mmCIF file of C-alpha atoms in Angstrom:
data_model
loop_
_atom_site.group_PDB
_atom_site.id
_atom_site.type_symbol
_atom_site.label_atom_id
_atom_site.label_comp_id
_atom_site.label_asym_id
_atom_site.label_seq_id
_atom_site.Cartn_x
_atom_site.Cartn_y
_atom_site.Cartn_z
ATOM 1 C CA MET A 18 1.335 5.532 -22.983
ATOM 2 C CA THR A 19 4.340 5.852 -20.741
ATOM 3 C CA LEU A 20 3.765 3.968 -17.500
ATOM 4 C CA THR A 21 6.565 3.878 -14.967
ATOM 5 C CA VAL A 22 6.796 2.108 -11.560
ATOM 6 C CA ARG A 23 9.386 3.021 -8.877
ATOM 7 C CA ILE A 24 9.761 1.794 -5.350
ATOM 8 C CA LEU A 25 11.822 3.831 -2.918
ATOM 9 C CA TYR A 26 12.572 2.336 0.476
ATOM 10 C CA ARG A 27 14.644 2.874 3.668
ATOM 11 C CA SER A 28 15.712 0.395 6.255
ATOM 12 C CA SER A 29 16.415 0.691 9.954
ATOM 13 C CA ARG A 30 20.067 0.166 9.207
ATOM 14 C CA ASN A 31 20.421 2.887 6.521
ATOM 15 C CA ALA A 32 19.011 6.411 6.578
ATOM 16 C CA GLU A 33 19.554 6.765 2.781
ATOM 17 C CA TRP A 34 16.749 5.990 0.358
ATOM 18 C CA SER A 35 17.261 3.048 -2.048
ATOM 19 C CA GLN A 36 15.246 2.667 -5.257
ATOM 20 C CA ILE A 37 14.195 -0.030 -7.690
ATOM 21 C CA GLU A 38 12.308 0.341 -10.919
ATOM 22 C CA LEU A 39 9.879 -2.242 -12.230
ATOM 23 C CA THR A 40 8.351 -2.725 -15.601
ATOM 24 C CA PRO A 41 4.585 -2.470 -15.624
ATOM 25 C CA GLN A 42 4.510 -6.266 -16.426
ATOM 26 C CA GLU A 43 6.569 -6.973 -13.243
ATOM 27 C CA TYR A 44 4.370 -4.774 -11.091
ATOM 28 C CA PHE A 45 0.804 -5.351 -12.334
ATOM 29 C CA ASP A 46 -1.240 -8.522 -12.353
ATOM 30 C CA PRO A 47 -1.821 -9.064 -16.080
ATOM 31 C CA ASP A 48 -5.348 -8.595 -17.375
ATOM 32 C CA LEU A 49 -5.291 -9.074 -21.157
ATOM 33 C CA ASP A 50 -8.713 -7.401 -21.642
ATOM 34 C CA LYS A 51 -7.755 -4.045 -20.193
ATOM 35 C CA PRO A 52 -4.866 -1.707 -20.881
ATOM 36 C CA LEU A 53 -2.646 -1.011 -17.908
ATOM 37 C CA ASP A 54 -3.042 2.216 -15.996
ATOM 38 C CA ILE A 55 -2.111 3.573 -12.546
ATOM 39 C CA ASP A 56 -5.147 1.951 -10.924
ATOM 40 C CA SER A 57 -4.781 -1.463 -12.512
ATOM 41 C CA VAL A 58 -4.459 -4.392 -10.041
ATOM 42 C CA PRO A 59 -0.917 -4.908 -8.752
ATOM 43 C CA ARG A 60 0.530 -8.458 -8.246
ATOM 44 C CA HIS A 61 1.155 -7.585 -4.592
ATOM 45 C CA ASP A 62 -0.526 -5.264 -2.100
ATOM 46 C CA HIS A 63 2.687 -3.938 -0.525
ATOM 47 C CA ALA A 64 6.024 -2.648 -1.782
ATOM 48 C CA LEU A 65 7.754 -5.125 0.593
ATOM 49 C CA ALA A 66 6.645 -7.991 -1.564
ATOM 50 C CA TYR A 67 8.710 -6.646 -4.519
ATOM 51 C CA LEU A 68 11.848 -6.246 -2.406
ATOM 52 C CA ASN A 69 14.366 -8.739 -1.028
ATOM 53 C CA ALA A 70 12.349 -10.924 1.448
ATOM 54 C CA GLU A 71 15.372 -11.417 3.690
ATOM 55 C CA SER A 72 15.585 -7.704 4.524
ATOM 56 C CA SER A 73 11.843 -6.937 4.599
ATOM 57 C CA LYS A 74 11.720 -6.937 8.462
ATOM 58 C CA GLN A 75 14.352 -4.155 8.398
ATOM 59 C CA ILE A 76 12.362 -1.905 5.992
ATOM 60 C CA THR A 77 10.767 0.995 7.775
ATOM 61 C CA LEU A 78 9.555 3.175 4.908
ATOM 62 C CA THR A 79 8.450 2.566 1.323
ATOM 63 C CA ARG A 80 7.118 4.809 -1.363
ATOM 64 C CA MET A 81 5.589 3.185 -4.504
ATOM 65 C CA ILE A 82 5.072 5.576 -7.368
ATOM 66 C CA VAL A 83 3.127 4.516 -10.441
ATOM 67 C CA GLU A 84 2.989 7.251 -13.109
ATOM 68 C CA ASN A 85 1.252 7.587 -16.423
ATOM 69 C CA ARG A 86 2.998 10.649 -17.842
ATOM 70 C CA SER A 87 1.012 10.804 -21.136
ATOM 71 C CA GLN A 88 -2.228 11.162 -19.093
ATOM 72 C CA GLN A 89 -0.636 13.209 -16.266
ATOM 73 C CA LYS A 90 -1.785 10.734 -13.572
ATOM 74 C CA GLN A 91 0.224 9.424 -10.625
ATOM 75 C CA ARG A 92 -0.581 7.030 -7.766
ATOM 76 C CA GLU A 93 1.625 7.043 -4.712
ATOM 77 C CA ILE A 94 1.485 4.726 -1.756
ATOM 78 C CA ALA A 95 3.750 5.737 1.128
ATOM 79 C CA THR A 96 3.982 3.236 3.944
ATOM 80 C CA THR A 97 5.578 3.276 7.415
ATOM 81 C CA TYR A 98 6.286 -0.075 9.035
ATOM 82 C CA TRP A 99 7.007 -0.853 12.670
ATOM 83 C CA ASN A 100 7.069 -3.905 14.954
ATOM 84 C CA GLU A 101 9.267 -5.780 12.350
ATOM 85 C CA GLY A 102 6.772 -4.985 9.610
ATOM 86 C CA LYS A 103 3.776 -6.455 11.464
ATOM 87 C CA ASN A 104 2.104 -3.016 11.802
ATOM 88 C CA TRP A 105 1.893 -0.354 9.111
ATOM 89 C CA ALA A 106 0.251 2.881 8.047
ATOM 90 C CA ALA A 107 -0.187 3.614 4.367
ATOM 91 C CA GLU A 108 -1.120 6.885 2.712
ATOM 92 C CA VAL A 109 -2.600 6.440 -0.786
ATOM 93 C CA LYS A 110 -2.734 9.484 -3.136
ATOM 94 C CA GLU A 111 -3.841 9.802 -6.704
ATOM 95 C CA ILE A 112 -3.000 12.963 -8.607
ATOM 96 C CA HIS A 113 -4.618 13.739 -11.939
ATOM 97 C CA ASN A 114 -3.437 16.742 -13.952
ATOM 98 C CA GLY A 115 -1.673 18.161 -10.859
ATOM 99 C CA ASN A 116 -4.722 17.928 -8.654
ATOM 100 C CA LEU A 117 -5.361 15.546 -5.737
ATOM 101 C CA ALA A 118 -8.075 13.231 -7.011
ATOM 102 C CA TYR A 119 -8.045 10.632 -4.187
ATOM 103 C CA TRP A 120 -6.591 10.331 -0.664
ATOM 104 C CA GLU A 121 -6.808 7.514 1.884
ATOM 105 C CA LEU A 122 -5.001 6.576 5.065
ATOM 106 C CA ILE A 123 -4.987 2.834 6.083
ATOM 107 C CA LEU A 124 -3.787 1.787 9.590
ATOM 108 C CA ASN A 125 -3.111 -1.884 10.163
ATOM 109 C CA THR A 126 -2.163 -2.925 13.674
ATOM 110 C CA LEU A 127 -1.487 -6.401 15.078
ATOM 111 C CA VAL A 128 -3.557 -6.709 18.214
ATOM 112 C CA SER A 129 -2.783 -10.330 19.173
ATOM 113 C CA ASP A 130 -0.257 -12.920 18.056
ATOM 114 C CA ASN A 131 -2.199 -15.993 19.131
ATOM 115 C CA PRO A 132 -4.683 -16.058 17.572
ATOM 116 C CA GLU A 133 -3.424 -13.604 15.023
ATOM 117 C CA VAL A 134 -5.817 -10.561 15.220
ATOM 118 C CA TRP A 135 -5.463 -7.331 13.228
ATOM 119 C CA GLU A 136 -7.308 -4.059 13.549
ATOM 120 C CA VAL A 137 -7.719 -2.214 10.220
ATOM 121 C CA LEU A 138 -8.883 1.388 9.970
ATOM 122 C CA ARG A 139 -9.384 3.074 6.579
ATOM 123 C CA LEU A 140 -9.816 6.812 6.568
ATOM 124 C CA GLY A 141 -10.530 9.236 3.741
ATOM 125 C CA ARG A 142 -11.777 12.777 3.146
ATOM 126 C CA GLU A 143 -15.303 13.975 2.312
ATOM 127 C CA ASP A 144 -15.929 17.688 1.869
ATOM 128 C CA GLY A 145 -12.422 18.297 3.295
ATOM 129 C CA LEU A 146 -13.159 16.443 6.531
ATOM 130 C CA LEU A 147 -11.606 13.223 7.764
ATOM 131 C CA THR A 148 -14.103 10.359 7.557
ATOM 132 C CA VAL A 149 -14.080 6.659 8.339
ATOM 133 C CA TYR A 150 -14.384 4.443 5.241
ATOM 134 C CA SER A 151 -14.195 1.180 7.164
ATOM 135 C CA HIS A 152 -13.039 -0.202 10.526
ATOM 136 C CA SER A 153 -12.770 -3.889 11.314
ATOM 137 C CA VAL A 154 -11.049 -6.507 13.350
ATOM 138 C CA ILE A 155 -9.654 -9.422 11.335
ATOM 139 C CA GLU A 156 -8.839 -12.781 12.883
ATOM 140 C CA ARG A 157 -6.661 -15.266 10.987
ATOM 141 C CA ARG A 158 -7.752 -18.744 11.794
ATOM 142 C CA SER A 159 -5.573 -21.838 12.106
ATOM 143 C CA ASP A 160 -6.716 -23.029 8.671
ATOM 144 C CA GLY A 161 -5.468 -19.783 7.080
ATOM 145 C CA SER A 162 -8.886 -18.323 6.510
ATOM 146 C CA GLU A 163 -9.786 -14.868 7.890
ATOM 147 C CA LEU A 164 -12.832 -13.722 9.801
ATOM 148 C CA ASP A 165 -13.667 -10.066 9.255
ATOM 149 C CA ASN A 166 -15.612 -8.415 12.079
ATOM 150 C CA PRO A 167 -16.693 -4.908 10.979
ATOM 151 C CA ILE A 168 -16.969 -2.180 13.615
ATOM 152 C CA PRO A 169 -19.912 0.114 13.029
ATOM 153 C CA HIS A 170 -19.111 3.737 12.304
#
């Protein structure tokens, strides 16, 4: 199995794309009982966590591409950041044998700084139509815990 991981990124200071490559062991959270594949659990949720932390507030676009060439599968997560990285929109795509197998759009917006409150909207497609997977408001409490308040849809 040939598994490759690439992260492309652009900053507000440079219109050119930069790129890093990671080994599967650097990218994925190791699970000794299962072989690694494109949908294995990563160590971090966002490409920013794999980049230089000092410049992460200047990153405006990332594209993480995990590819299993032997099985002709690819997962791509393209994210746009704004408000110094506090807000973001991520498009998640999985392609199997050249066909779109999964698509999701996640919008994460900071609503309030104190207390820290986020609105998270996850959208997907069913029968070719845009549909809400989940919608919630998440409050980060002073002890670091989070309170998830789902919004009915």
